[in-house]
Amino acid sequence: MGMTITQKILADHTDLKFVRPGQLLNARVDIVLGNDITAPIAIEQFKKANAKTVFDKQRVIMIPDHFAPNKDIKSAEQCRILENFAKQQKLTNYFEVGEMGIEHALLPEQGLVLPGDVIVGGDSHTCTYGALGAFSTGVGSTDVAAAMITGELWFKVPETIKFIYCGNLNPWVTGKDLILYTIGDIGVDGALYKAMEFTGETIDSLPMSGRLTMANMAIEAGAKNGIFIPDETTEKFIKSIAKRSYKYYKSDANASYSDIKEYDVSRIEPQVAFPSLPSNTKSINDVGHVKIDQSVIGSCTNGRLDDLRLAAKVLDGKKAAPYVRLIIIPATQQIYRQAMREGLFEIFLDAKAVISTPTCGPCLGGYMGVLASGERAIATTNRNFTGRMGHPKSEVYLANPAIAAASAVLGRIGSPEELD
Amino acid sequence: MKLKGNVWKFGSNINTDAIIPARYLNVIDPEELAGHCMEDENPQFVKEAKEGDIIVAGTNFGCGSSREHAPIAIKAKGISCVIAKSFARIFYRNAFNMGLPILESADATDGIQNGHEIEVDLVSGEIINKTTGKNYKASPVPPFMQKIIDDGGLMGYIAKRRVFRNE
């Protein structure tokens, strides 16, 4: 019996030759991540356990990104807990405001998360790094504390569902649409406790930005991890930035899968997830008239350079509709600088957009675009739960950056095809 | 260990933003978090839930973010146990790690309504609906998870066994 890429990575991190789905094991972790929401509780647990030092000061990473730059006094206190811990533990990879970016955009960009790694993070979207061919999963703060102390964590080896995508993408269809379509198909618990392995000829030609977006939202189907088999796209992305050595794994031809799903992507149009679940998807042509008050382009899901370029392509020479707030958030300082150099900021400013410093801010109703009662936003983020972006009576619709940009111009949810 | 309490019934896919809205994540104080637990989902819950009450819910309870603030808020609110048809993966880990008892039972969820009084035996997994007289059986807690509970959560577990032998 062969193994999937997920089984192989976990086996290698426990020095076992073979691991089967359902097996419990204690695996070495390569990277442990915490942010200003989850790390304060982890640090409290770390101290309660009388731990003195983290297992490796280069491999424990702290990033204040959710409510940073500090949104209020309480957030400032939380961020200071991270800063003090980073100083005390002499962490190599603490990213202060000015170097900071949204964690799941920043770590791949900095070459800190690599193919073949086992990565745990106190953030559910830690599954993003599966795009690089790593086993990467979100955990709670106590798990982060345990991993920071021991450099290990217990896992149950997940079963894997294989997703095969074939055919050519339609205009304005991106990785975001593929993953929204998939979640719409299998539901928000369709991959509960399982690995989602994304393959097929469409994936072979999908850029890394699209893969990161897809792996990012594996958690929205309940998955433990999402993963891609490394290929030339991976190699091109990682070789010049990797800070450590790395290893490529691939699934055996005779690996066992709990299910296999095949999609002909030529039948997939841009997707919009209606409130209040990411699985509540419709094709853009079936949306009807949905007026919006705000459009947010950014987040760990869609705040990368390719996403901003796509938005700029749609917004070039256009303006946001009256009474619509267009908020654009480059996910890292590097993306911010490059977008500026490429002239994207000119296009955004002409379109009446505001351009924010990197932050998770509005995605989780923190700040930088919180919604009032009855307001609606279209967003390139990952969750549209009740009250996610503000008032419990506000609504969030999820889409790709092209749809979010076109909707800002139209004042209602729509496609770039509808613009002059 | 037997628990007895009144039931607060919730639907499926109760996410962590419903359990504790992200706007309150600028604090980690359990009491403060408990004061906002489920407030958007059911405002009565915050006002009226009493020490020892039990949450009963549908599938995928605790989906969404990894915030441990969610089980912390539920526990600090005084909820003694959560019974659901299924739990989201990170919530499941978090609950065991920080010591909130959780049980899986589809039958119990279907047969128990809001306001019913139930008795739960955490060891045997037996659930008795005192209001209707019906009995249910929860899936047994996996032995490994039981060890974590016995050691008082994950930190107790790793303190006791710094060297862990693979299965």
PDB file of C-alpha atoms in Angstrom, chain A residues 125 165 169 172-184 198 202-203 206-218 220 228 268-273 278-279 281-282 296-304 307 310 363 378-384 389 396-404:
ATOM      1  CA  HIS A 125      -5.583  29.520   7.913  1.00  0.00           C
ATOM      2  CA  TYR A 165      -9.399  19.665 -11.789  1.00  0.00           C
ATOM      3  CA  LEU A 169     -10.295  28.205 -16.819  1.00  0.00           C
ATOM      4  CA  TRP A 172     -12.060  35.876 -14.593  1.00  0.00           C
ATOM      5  CA  VAL A 173     -11.958  32.433 -12.957  1.00  0.00           C
ATOM      6  CA  THR A 174      -9.155  32.031 -10.385  1.00  0.00           C
ATOM      7  CA  GLY A 175      -7.998  29.685  -7.631  1.00  0.00           C
ATOM      8  CA  LYS A 176     -10.546  31.427  -5.384  1.00  0.00           C
ATOM      9  CA  ASP A 177     -13.388  30.316  -7.631  1.00  0.00           C
ATOM     10  CA  LEU A 178     -12.115  26.728  -7.756  1.00  0.00           C
ATOM     11  CA  ILE A 179     -11.989  26.478  -3.972  1.00  0.00           C
ATOM     12  CA  LEU A 180     -15.349  28.252  -3.463  1.00  0.00           C
ATOM     13  CA  TYR A 181     -16.920  25.914  -6.021  1.00  0.00           C
ATOM     14  CA  THR A 182     -15.379  22.915  -4.272  1.00  0.00           C
ATOM     15  CA  ILE A 183     -16.604  24.027  -0.819  1.00  0.00           C
ATOM     16  CA  GLY A 184     -20.029  24.663  -2.366  1.00  0.00           C
ATOM     17  CA  PHE A 198      -5.451  19.264  -5.128  1.00  0.00           C
ATOM     18  CA  THR A 202      -5.705  22.772 -14.356  1.00  0.00           C
ATOM     19  CA  ILE A 203      -3.668  22.780 -11.143  1.00  0.00           C
ATOM     20  CA  LEU A 206      -2.249  27.338 -11.761  1.00  0.00           C
ATOM     21  CA  PRO A 207       0.162  29.995 -10.423  1.00  0.00           C
ATOM     22  CA  MET A 208       1.449  29.793  -6.839  1.00  0.00           C
ATOM     23  CA  SER A 209      -0.825  32.687  -5.816  1.00  0.00           C
ATOM     24  CA  GLY A 210      -3.874  30.644  -6.840  1.00  0.00           C
ATOM     25  CA  ARG A 211      -2.584  27.566  -5.044  1.00  0.00           C
ATOM     26  CA  LEU A 212      -2.019  29.559  -1.847  1.00  0.00           C
ATOM     27  CA  THR A 213      -5.611  30.831  -2.086  1.00  0.00           C
ATOM     28  CA  MET A 214      -6.961  27.299  -2.515  1.00  0.00           C
ATOM     29  CA  ALA A 215      -4.944  25.748   0.311  1.00  0.00           C
ATOM     30  CA  ASN A 216      -5.873  28.742   2.499  1.00  0.00           C
ATOM     31  CA  MET A 217      -9.557  27.885   2.347  1.00  0.00           C
ATOM     32  CA  ALA A 218      -9.236  24.106   2.929  1.00  0.00           C
ATOM     33  CA  GLU A 220     -13.561  26.245   5.263  1.00  0.00           C
ATOM     34  CA  PHE A 228      -0.340  20.364  -3.576  1.00  0.00           C
ATOM     35  CA  ILE A 268     -17.097  26.784 -13.523  1.00  0.00           C
ATOM     36  CA  GLU A 269     -17.920  30.524 -13.656  1.00  0.00           C
ATOM     37  CA  PRO A 270     -16.700  33.079 -11.086  1.00  0.00           C
ATOM     38  CA  GLN A 271     -18.245  32.147  -7.730  1.00  0.00           C
ATOM     39  CA  VAL A 272     -19.869  34.243  -5.015  1.00  0.00           C
ATOM     40  CA  ALA A 273     -20.478  32.780  -1.539  1.00  0.00           C
ATOM     41  CA  PRO A 278     -18.557  29.812   2.518  1.00  0.00           C
ATOM     42  CA  SER A 279     -20.427  26.827   1.013  1.00  0.00           C
ATOM     43  CA  THR A 281     -22.059  29.575  -3.438  1.00  0.00           C
ATOM     44  CA  LYS A 282     -23.647  30.787  -6.672  1.00  0.00           C
ATOM     45  CA  VAL A 296     -12.616  44.718   0.517  1.00  0.00           C
ATOM     46  CA  ILE A 297      -9.691  43.421  -1.529  1.00  0.00           C
ATOM     47  CA  GLY A 298      -6.987  41.818   0.598  1.00  0.00           C
ATOM     48  CA  SER A 299      -6.501  39.210   3.381  1.00  0.00           C
ATOM     49  CA  CYS A 300      -4.448  36.027   3.698  1.00  0.00           C
ATOM     50  CA  THR A 301      -6.685  34.575   1.002  1.00  0.00           C
ATOM     51  CA  ASN A 302      -6.367  37.244  -1.710  1.00  0.00           C
ATOM     52  CA  GLY A 303      -3.979  40.039  -0.715  1.00  0.00           C
ATOM     53  CA  ARG A 304      -1.054  38.958  -2.894  1.00  0.00           C
ATOM     54  CA  ASP A 307      -4.629  39.640  -6.661  1.00  0.00           C
ATOM     55  CA  LEU A 310      -6.121  41.527 -11.189  1.00  0.00           C
ATOM     56  CA  CYS A 363     -11.799  40.296   7.599  1.00  0.00           C
ATOM     57  CA  ILE A 378     -18.242  41.942  -1.034  1.00  0.00           C
ATOM     58  CA  ALA A 379     -14.840  40.712   0.079  1.00  0.00           C
ATOM     59  CA  THR A 380     -11.946  38.607  -1.165  1.00  0.00           C
ATOM     60  CA  THR A 381     -11.626  37.204   2.362  1.00  0.00           C
ATOM     61  CA  ASN A 382     -12.438  33.670   3.510  1.00  0.00           C
ATOM     62  CA  ARG A 383     -15.418  33.742   5.886  1.00  0.00           C
ATOM     63  CA  ASN A 384     -18.908  35.180   5.631  1.00  0.00           C
ATOM     64  CA  MET A 389     -17.132  41.893   9.361  1.00  0.00           C
ATOM     65  CA  VAL A 396     -20.464  39.441   3.720  1.00  0.00           C
ATOM     66  CA  TYR A 397     -20.270  37.960   0.207  1.00  0.00           C
ATOM     67  CA  LEU A 398     -17.050  36.184  -0.782  1.00  0.00           C
ATOM     68  CA  ALA A 399     -15.524  36.431  -4.260  1.00  0.00           C
ATOM     69  CA  ASN A 400     -12.274  36.801  -6.187  1.00  0.00           C
ATOM     70  CA  PRO A 401     -10.505  40.189  -6.612  1.00  0.00           C
ATOM     71  CA  ALA A 402     -11.856  40.775 -10.143  1.00  0.00           C
ATOM     72  CA  ILE A 403     -15.456  40.349  -8.973  1.00  0.00           C
ATOM     73  CA  ALA A 404     -14.846  42.469  -5.852  1.00  0.00           C
TER      74      ALA A 404
END
